[in-house]
Short mmCIF file of C-alpha atoms and ligand atoms in Angstrom, two decimals:
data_model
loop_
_atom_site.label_atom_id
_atom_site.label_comp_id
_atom_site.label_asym_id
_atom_site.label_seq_id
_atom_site.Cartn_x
_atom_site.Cartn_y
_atom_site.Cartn_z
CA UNK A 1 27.21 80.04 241.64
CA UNK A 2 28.67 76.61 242.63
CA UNK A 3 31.28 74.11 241.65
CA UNK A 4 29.13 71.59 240.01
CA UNK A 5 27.92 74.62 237.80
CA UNK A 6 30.90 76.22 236.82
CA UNK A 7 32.45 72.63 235.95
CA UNK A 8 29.58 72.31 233.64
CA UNK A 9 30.13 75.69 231.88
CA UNK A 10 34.15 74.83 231.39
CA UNK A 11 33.82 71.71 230.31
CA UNK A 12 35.32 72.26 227.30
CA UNK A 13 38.73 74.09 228.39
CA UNK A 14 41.20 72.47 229.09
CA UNK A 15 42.05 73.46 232.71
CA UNK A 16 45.12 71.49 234.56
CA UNK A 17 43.12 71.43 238.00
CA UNK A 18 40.16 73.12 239.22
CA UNK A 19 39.09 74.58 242.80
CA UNK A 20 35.84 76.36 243.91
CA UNK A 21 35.32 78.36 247.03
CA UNK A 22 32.09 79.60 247.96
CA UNK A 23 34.14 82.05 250.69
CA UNK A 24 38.00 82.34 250.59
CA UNK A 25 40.40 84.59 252.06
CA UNK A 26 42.40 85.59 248.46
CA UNK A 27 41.97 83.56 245.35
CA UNK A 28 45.38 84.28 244.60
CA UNK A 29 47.13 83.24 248.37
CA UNK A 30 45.11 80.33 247.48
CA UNK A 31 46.86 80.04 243.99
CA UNK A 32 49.88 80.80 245.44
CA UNK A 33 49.70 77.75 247.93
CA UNK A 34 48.51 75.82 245.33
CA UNK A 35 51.32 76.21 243.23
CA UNK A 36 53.72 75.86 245.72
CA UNK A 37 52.21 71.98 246.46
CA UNK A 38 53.33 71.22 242.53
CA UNK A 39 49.26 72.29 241.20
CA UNK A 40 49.58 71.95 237.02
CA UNK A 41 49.45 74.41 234.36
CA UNK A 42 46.23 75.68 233.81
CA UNK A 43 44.80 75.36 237.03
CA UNK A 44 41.91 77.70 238.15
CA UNK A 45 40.97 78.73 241.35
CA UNK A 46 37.33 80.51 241.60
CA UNK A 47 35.61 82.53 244.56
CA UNK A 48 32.16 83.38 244.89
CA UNK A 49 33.33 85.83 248.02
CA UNK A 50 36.67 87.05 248.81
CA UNK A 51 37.28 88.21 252.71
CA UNK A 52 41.05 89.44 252.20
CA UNK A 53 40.50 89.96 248.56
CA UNK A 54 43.72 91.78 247.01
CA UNK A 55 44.82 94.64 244.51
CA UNK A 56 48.32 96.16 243.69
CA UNK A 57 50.08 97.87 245.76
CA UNK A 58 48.78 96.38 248.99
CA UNK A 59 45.10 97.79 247.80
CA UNK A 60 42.21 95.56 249.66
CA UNK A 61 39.86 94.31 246.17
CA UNK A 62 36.32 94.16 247.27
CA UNK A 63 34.23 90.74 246.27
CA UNK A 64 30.83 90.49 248.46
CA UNK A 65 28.57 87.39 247.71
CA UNK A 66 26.87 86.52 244.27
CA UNK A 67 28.24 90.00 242.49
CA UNK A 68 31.49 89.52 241.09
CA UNK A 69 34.00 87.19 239.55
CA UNK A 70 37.00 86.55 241.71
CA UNK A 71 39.60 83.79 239.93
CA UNK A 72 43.16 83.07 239.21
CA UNK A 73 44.94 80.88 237.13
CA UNK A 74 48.00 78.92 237.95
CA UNK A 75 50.69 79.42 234.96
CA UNK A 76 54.01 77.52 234.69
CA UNK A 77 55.87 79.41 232.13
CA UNK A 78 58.17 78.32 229.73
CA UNK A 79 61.70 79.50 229.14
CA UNK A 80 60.78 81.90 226.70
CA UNK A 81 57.38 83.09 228.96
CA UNK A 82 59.91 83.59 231.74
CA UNK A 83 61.19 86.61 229.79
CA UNK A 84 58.39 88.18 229.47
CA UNK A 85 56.91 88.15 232.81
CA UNK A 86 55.84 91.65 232.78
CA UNK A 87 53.41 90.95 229.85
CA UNK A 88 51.37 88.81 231.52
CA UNK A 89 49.29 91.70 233.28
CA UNK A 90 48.70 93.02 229.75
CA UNK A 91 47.52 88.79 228.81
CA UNK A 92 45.22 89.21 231.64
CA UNK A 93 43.91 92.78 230.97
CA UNK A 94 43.68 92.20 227.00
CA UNK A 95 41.26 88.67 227.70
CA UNK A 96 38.62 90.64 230.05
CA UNK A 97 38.39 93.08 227.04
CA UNK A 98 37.91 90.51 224.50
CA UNK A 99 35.35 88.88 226.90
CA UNK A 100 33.17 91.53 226.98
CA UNK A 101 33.74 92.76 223.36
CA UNK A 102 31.55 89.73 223.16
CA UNK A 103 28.81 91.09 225.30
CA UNK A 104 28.83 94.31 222.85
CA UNK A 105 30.94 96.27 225.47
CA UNK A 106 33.86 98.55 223.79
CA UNK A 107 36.57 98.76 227.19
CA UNK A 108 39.83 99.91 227.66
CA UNK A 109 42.83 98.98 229.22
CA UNK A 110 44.52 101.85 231.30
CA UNK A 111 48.33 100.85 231.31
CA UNK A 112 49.33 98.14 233.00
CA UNK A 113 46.55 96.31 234.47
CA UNK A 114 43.17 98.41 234.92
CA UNK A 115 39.95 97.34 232.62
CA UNK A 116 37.62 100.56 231.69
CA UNK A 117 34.41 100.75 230.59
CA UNK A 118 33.21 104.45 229.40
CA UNK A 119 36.65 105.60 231.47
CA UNK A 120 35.52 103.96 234.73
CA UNK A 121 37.17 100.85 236.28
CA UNK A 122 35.50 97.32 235.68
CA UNK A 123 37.83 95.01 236.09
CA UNK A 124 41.70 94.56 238.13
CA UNK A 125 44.11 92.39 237.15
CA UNK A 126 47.01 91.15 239.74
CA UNK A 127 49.96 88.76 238.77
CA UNK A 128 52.16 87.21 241.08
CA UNK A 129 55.14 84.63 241.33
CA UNK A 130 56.51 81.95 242.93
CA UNK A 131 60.27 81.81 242.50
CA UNK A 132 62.64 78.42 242.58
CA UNK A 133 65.82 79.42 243.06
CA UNK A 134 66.69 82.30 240.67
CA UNK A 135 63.98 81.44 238.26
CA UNK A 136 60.07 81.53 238.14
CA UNK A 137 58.36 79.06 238.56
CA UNK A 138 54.74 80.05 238.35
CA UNK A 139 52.68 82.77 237.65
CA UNK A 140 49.54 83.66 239.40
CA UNK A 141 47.09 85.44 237.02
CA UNK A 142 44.36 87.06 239.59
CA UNK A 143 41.34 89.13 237.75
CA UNK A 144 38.58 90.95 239.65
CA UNK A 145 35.75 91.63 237.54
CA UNK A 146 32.55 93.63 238.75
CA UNK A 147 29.64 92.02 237.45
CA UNK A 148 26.99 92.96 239.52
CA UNK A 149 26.22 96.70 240.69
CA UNK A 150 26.88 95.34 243.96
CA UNK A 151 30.18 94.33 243.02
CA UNK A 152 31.29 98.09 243.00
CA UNK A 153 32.54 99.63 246.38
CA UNK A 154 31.33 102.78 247.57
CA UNK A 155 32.74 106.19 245.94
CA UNK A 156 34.54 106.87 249.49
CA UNK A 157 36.18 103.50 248.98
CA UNK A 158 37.87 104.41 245.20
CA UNK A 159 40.59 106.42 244.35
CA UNK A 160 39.20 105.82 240.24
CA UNK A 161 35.69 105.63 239.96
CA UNK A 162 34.34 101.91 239.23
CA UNK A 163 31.56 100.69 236.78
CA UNK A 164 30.26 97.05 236.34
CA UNK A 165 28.97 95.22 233.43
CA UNK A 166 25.41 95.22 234.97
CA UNK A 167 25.52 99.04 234.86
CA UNK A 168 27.30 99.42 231.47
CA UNK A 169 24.96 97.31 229.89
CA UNK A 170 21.65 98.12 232.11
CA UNK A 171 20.55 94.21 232.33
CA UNK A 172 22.31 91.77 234.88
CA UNK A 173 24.99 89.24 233.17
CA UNK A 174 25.41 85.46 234.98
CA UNK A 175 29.21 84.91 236.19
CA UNK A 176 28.64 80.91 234.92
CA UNK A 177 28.44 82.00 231.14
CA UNK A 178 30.94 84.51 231.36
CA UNK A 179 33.98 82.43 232.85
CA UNK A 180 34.57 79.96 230.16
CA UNK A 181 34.37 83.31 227.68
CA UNK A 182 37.04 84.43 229.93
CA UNK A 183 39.36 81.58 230.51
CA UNK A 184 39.41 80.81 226.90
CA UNK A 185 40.55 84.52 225.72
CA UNK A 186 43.15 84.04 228.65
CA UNK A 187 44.54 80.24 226.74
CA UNK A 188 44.20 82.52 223.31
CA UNK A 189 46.39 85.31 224.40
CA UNK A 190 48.84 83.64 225.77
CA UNK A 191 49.94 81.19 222.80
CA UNK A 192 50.41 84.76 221.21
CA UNK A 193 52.26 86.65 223.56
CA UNK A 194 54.50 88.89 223.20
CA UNK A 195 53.95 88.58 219.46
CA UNK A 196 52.85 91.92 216.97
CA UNK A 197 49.57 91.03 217.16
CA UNK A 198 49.16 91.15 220.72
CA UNK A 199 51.25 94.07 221.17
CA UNK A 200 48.80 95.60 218.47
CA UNK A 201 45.62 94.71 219.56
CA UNK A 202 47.38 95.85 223.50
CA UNK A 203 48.05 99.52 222.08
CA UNK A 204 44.67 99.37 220.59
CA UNK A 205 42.68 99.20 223.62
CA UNK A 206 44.84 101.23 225.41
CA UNK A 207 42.90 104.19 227.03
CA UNK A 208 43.98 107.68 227.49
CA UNK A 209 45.93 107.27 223.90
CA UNK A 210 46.55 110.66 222.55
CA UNK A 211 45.75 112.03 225.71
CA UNK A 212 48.25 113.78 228.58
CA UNK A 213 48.19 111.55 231.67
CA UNK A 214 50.18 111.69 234.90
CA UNK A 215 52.14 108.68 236.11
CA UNK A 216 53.81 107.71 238.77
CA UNK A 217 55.26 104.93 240.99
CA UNK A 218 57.64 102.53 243.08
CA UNK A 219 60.68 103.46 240.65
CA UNK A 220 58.69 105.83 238.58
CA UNK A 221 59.34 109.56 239.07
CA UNK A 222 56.11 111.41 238.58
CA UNK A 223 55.97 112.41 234.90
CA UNK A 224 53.43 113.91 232.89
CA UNK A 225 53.28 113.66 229.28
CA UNK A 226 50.92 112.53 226.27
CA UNK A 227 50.27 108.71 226.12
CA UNK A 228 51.98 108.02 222.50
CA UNK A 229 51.46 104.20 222.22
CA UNK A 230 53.63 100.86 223.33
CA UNK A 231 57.51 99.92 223.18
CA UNK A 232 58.50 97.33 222.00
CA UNK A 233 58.65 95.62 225.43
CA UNK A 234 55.11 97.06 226.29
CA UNK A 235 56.18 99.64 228.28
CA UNK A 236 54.01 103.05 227.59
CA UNK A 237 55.46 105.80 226.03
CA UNK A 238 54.69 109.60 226.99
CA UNK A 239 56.12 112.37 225.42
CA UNK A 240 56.59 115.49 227.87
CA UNK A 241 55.58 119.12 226.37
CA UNK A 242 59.45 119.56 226.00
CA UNK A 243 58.78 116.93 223.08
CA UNK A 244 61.17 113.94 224.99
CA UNK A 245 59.94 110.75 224.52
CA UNK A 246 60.12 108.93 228.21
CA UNK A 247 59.00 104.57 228.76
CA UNK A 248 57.60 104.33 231.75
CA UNK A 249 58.71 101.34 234.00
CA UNK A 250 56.54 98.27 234.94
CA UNK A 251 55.59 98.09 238.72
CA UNK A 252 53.81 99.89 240.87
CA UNK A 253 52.93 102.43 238.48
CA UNK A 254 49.73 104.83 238.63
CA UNK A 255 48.46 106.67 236.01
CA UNK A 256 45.42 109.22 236.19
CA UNK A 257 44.64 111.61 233.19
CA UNK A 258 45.95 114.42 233.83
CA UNK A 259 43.31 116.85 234.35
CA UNK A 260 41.65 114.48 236.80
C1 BTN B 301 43.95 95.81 241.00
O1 BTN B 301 43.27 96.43 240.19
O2 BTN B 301 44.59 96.41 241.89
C2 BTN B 301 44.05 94.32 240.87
C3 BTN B 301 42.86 93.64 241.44
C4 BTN B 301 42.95 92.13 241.37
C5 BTN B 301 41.84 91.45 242.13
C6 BTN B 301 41.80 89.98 241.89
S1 BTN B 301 40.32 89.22 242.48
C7 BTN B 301 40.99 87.64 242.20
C8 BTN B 301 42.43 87.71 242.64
N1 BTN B 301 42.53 87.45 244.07
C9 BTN B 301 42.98 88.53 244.73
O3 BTN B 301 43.15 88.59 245.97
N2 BTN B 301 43.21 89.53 243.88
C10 BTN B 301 42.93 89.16 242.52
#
């Protein structure tokens, strides 16, 4: 993979800025400093290999050479996108699904951020900010997708076992075809967001629906309960065996099923 490549293949989005690193510390500290410097909206950082590579909750993300896709796109929100920061992991997680819908691939999205394919993790999604003042300023909209077999850590390295699209689908799949597939799902869902349909097509793909999961978190007390769909805000809804209905808070949540 290499810059002159991946230009080609995005030629026809339209991207505020682009940067390509063959070997980068984060994609998204680069973001972040990119941003900072005044980078426009729509700007797109892409690794080929991350070093310091990062997941929520101060997780390390693993991206060797040639396996996986490693990008993140600069977002300057509007007034009304500033209220609904906390959707944009969902904008994120909802476009890598769509993306490989079109490579035949049914996956999941276990609430908030996690892509699933067959119930194993393909696919992270990590959104950060840079404040001005009181108010955001930009968003930093970091996915890690495991393309490769490669791409996926060793068991001893996961606490939820990881897949990759070269496994789901038994035949390799080239990172250069499948960015622009990406990028463009990621422009689609976000001139709808917030809006029915994406909070539809979000409780759709959620995984686990129906089923009694155990979360937890930063300002979560642990709580199990069955997964019964989406507030009206996004946040998940459980309802305990005592029949209460509980919404569980964004953050640093985790969520397992239950019986895991
Ligand atoms: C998670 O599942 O915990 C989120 C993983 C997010 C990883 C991506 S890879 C591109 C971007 N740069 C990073 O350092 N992290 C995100």
């Amino acid at each position: 993979m290499n810059e002159k490549e991946i230009k080609t293949a995005l030629r026809e989005i339209p991207l505020g800025g682009f940067r390509f690193y063959q070997q980068i510390g984060s994609t998204n500290d680069t973001a972040l400093a990119w941003a900072t410097e005044g980078a426009p909206d729509h700007s797109l950082v892409v690794a080929d290999e991350q070093l310091t590579g990062r997941g929520r909750a101060g997780n390390t993300w693993y991206t060797p050479p040639g396996a996986a896709l490693a990008l993140s796109l600069i977002l300057r929100p509007s007034t009304e996108e500033r209220n609904q920061v906390s959707l944009f992991t969902a904008l994120g997680a909802l476009a890598v699904c769509k993306a490989l819908k079109e490579y035949g691939l049914p996956a999941e999205i276990k609430w908030p951020n996690d892509v699933l394919i067959q119930g194993k993790k393909v696919a992270g999604v990590l959104v950060e900010t840079v404040w001005m003042g009181i108010e955001i300023e930009s968003l930093i909209l970091g996915i890690g997708l495991n393309v490769l077999k490669t791409a996926v850590p060793t068991a001893d390295k996961l606490s939820f076992e990881a897949t990759s699209l070269e496994h789901a689908l038994n035949h390799p799949v080239d990172r250069i075809d499948l960015i622009p597939v990406l990028i463009r799902h990621l422009i689609e869902y976000r001139s709808i967001l917030g809006s029915e349909t994406f909070l539809l097509e979000w409780q759709q793909a959620l995984a686990f629906s129906g089923h009694t999961v155990l979360v937890w978190g930063e300002k979560q007390t642990p709580t199990t309960g069955k997964i019964v769909g989406l507030g009206s805000d996004g946040r998940l809804v459980l309802e305990t065996k005592q029949g209460e209905l509980v919404e569980v808070h964004f953050g640093e949540v985790h969520l397992r099923p239950a019986n895991h």
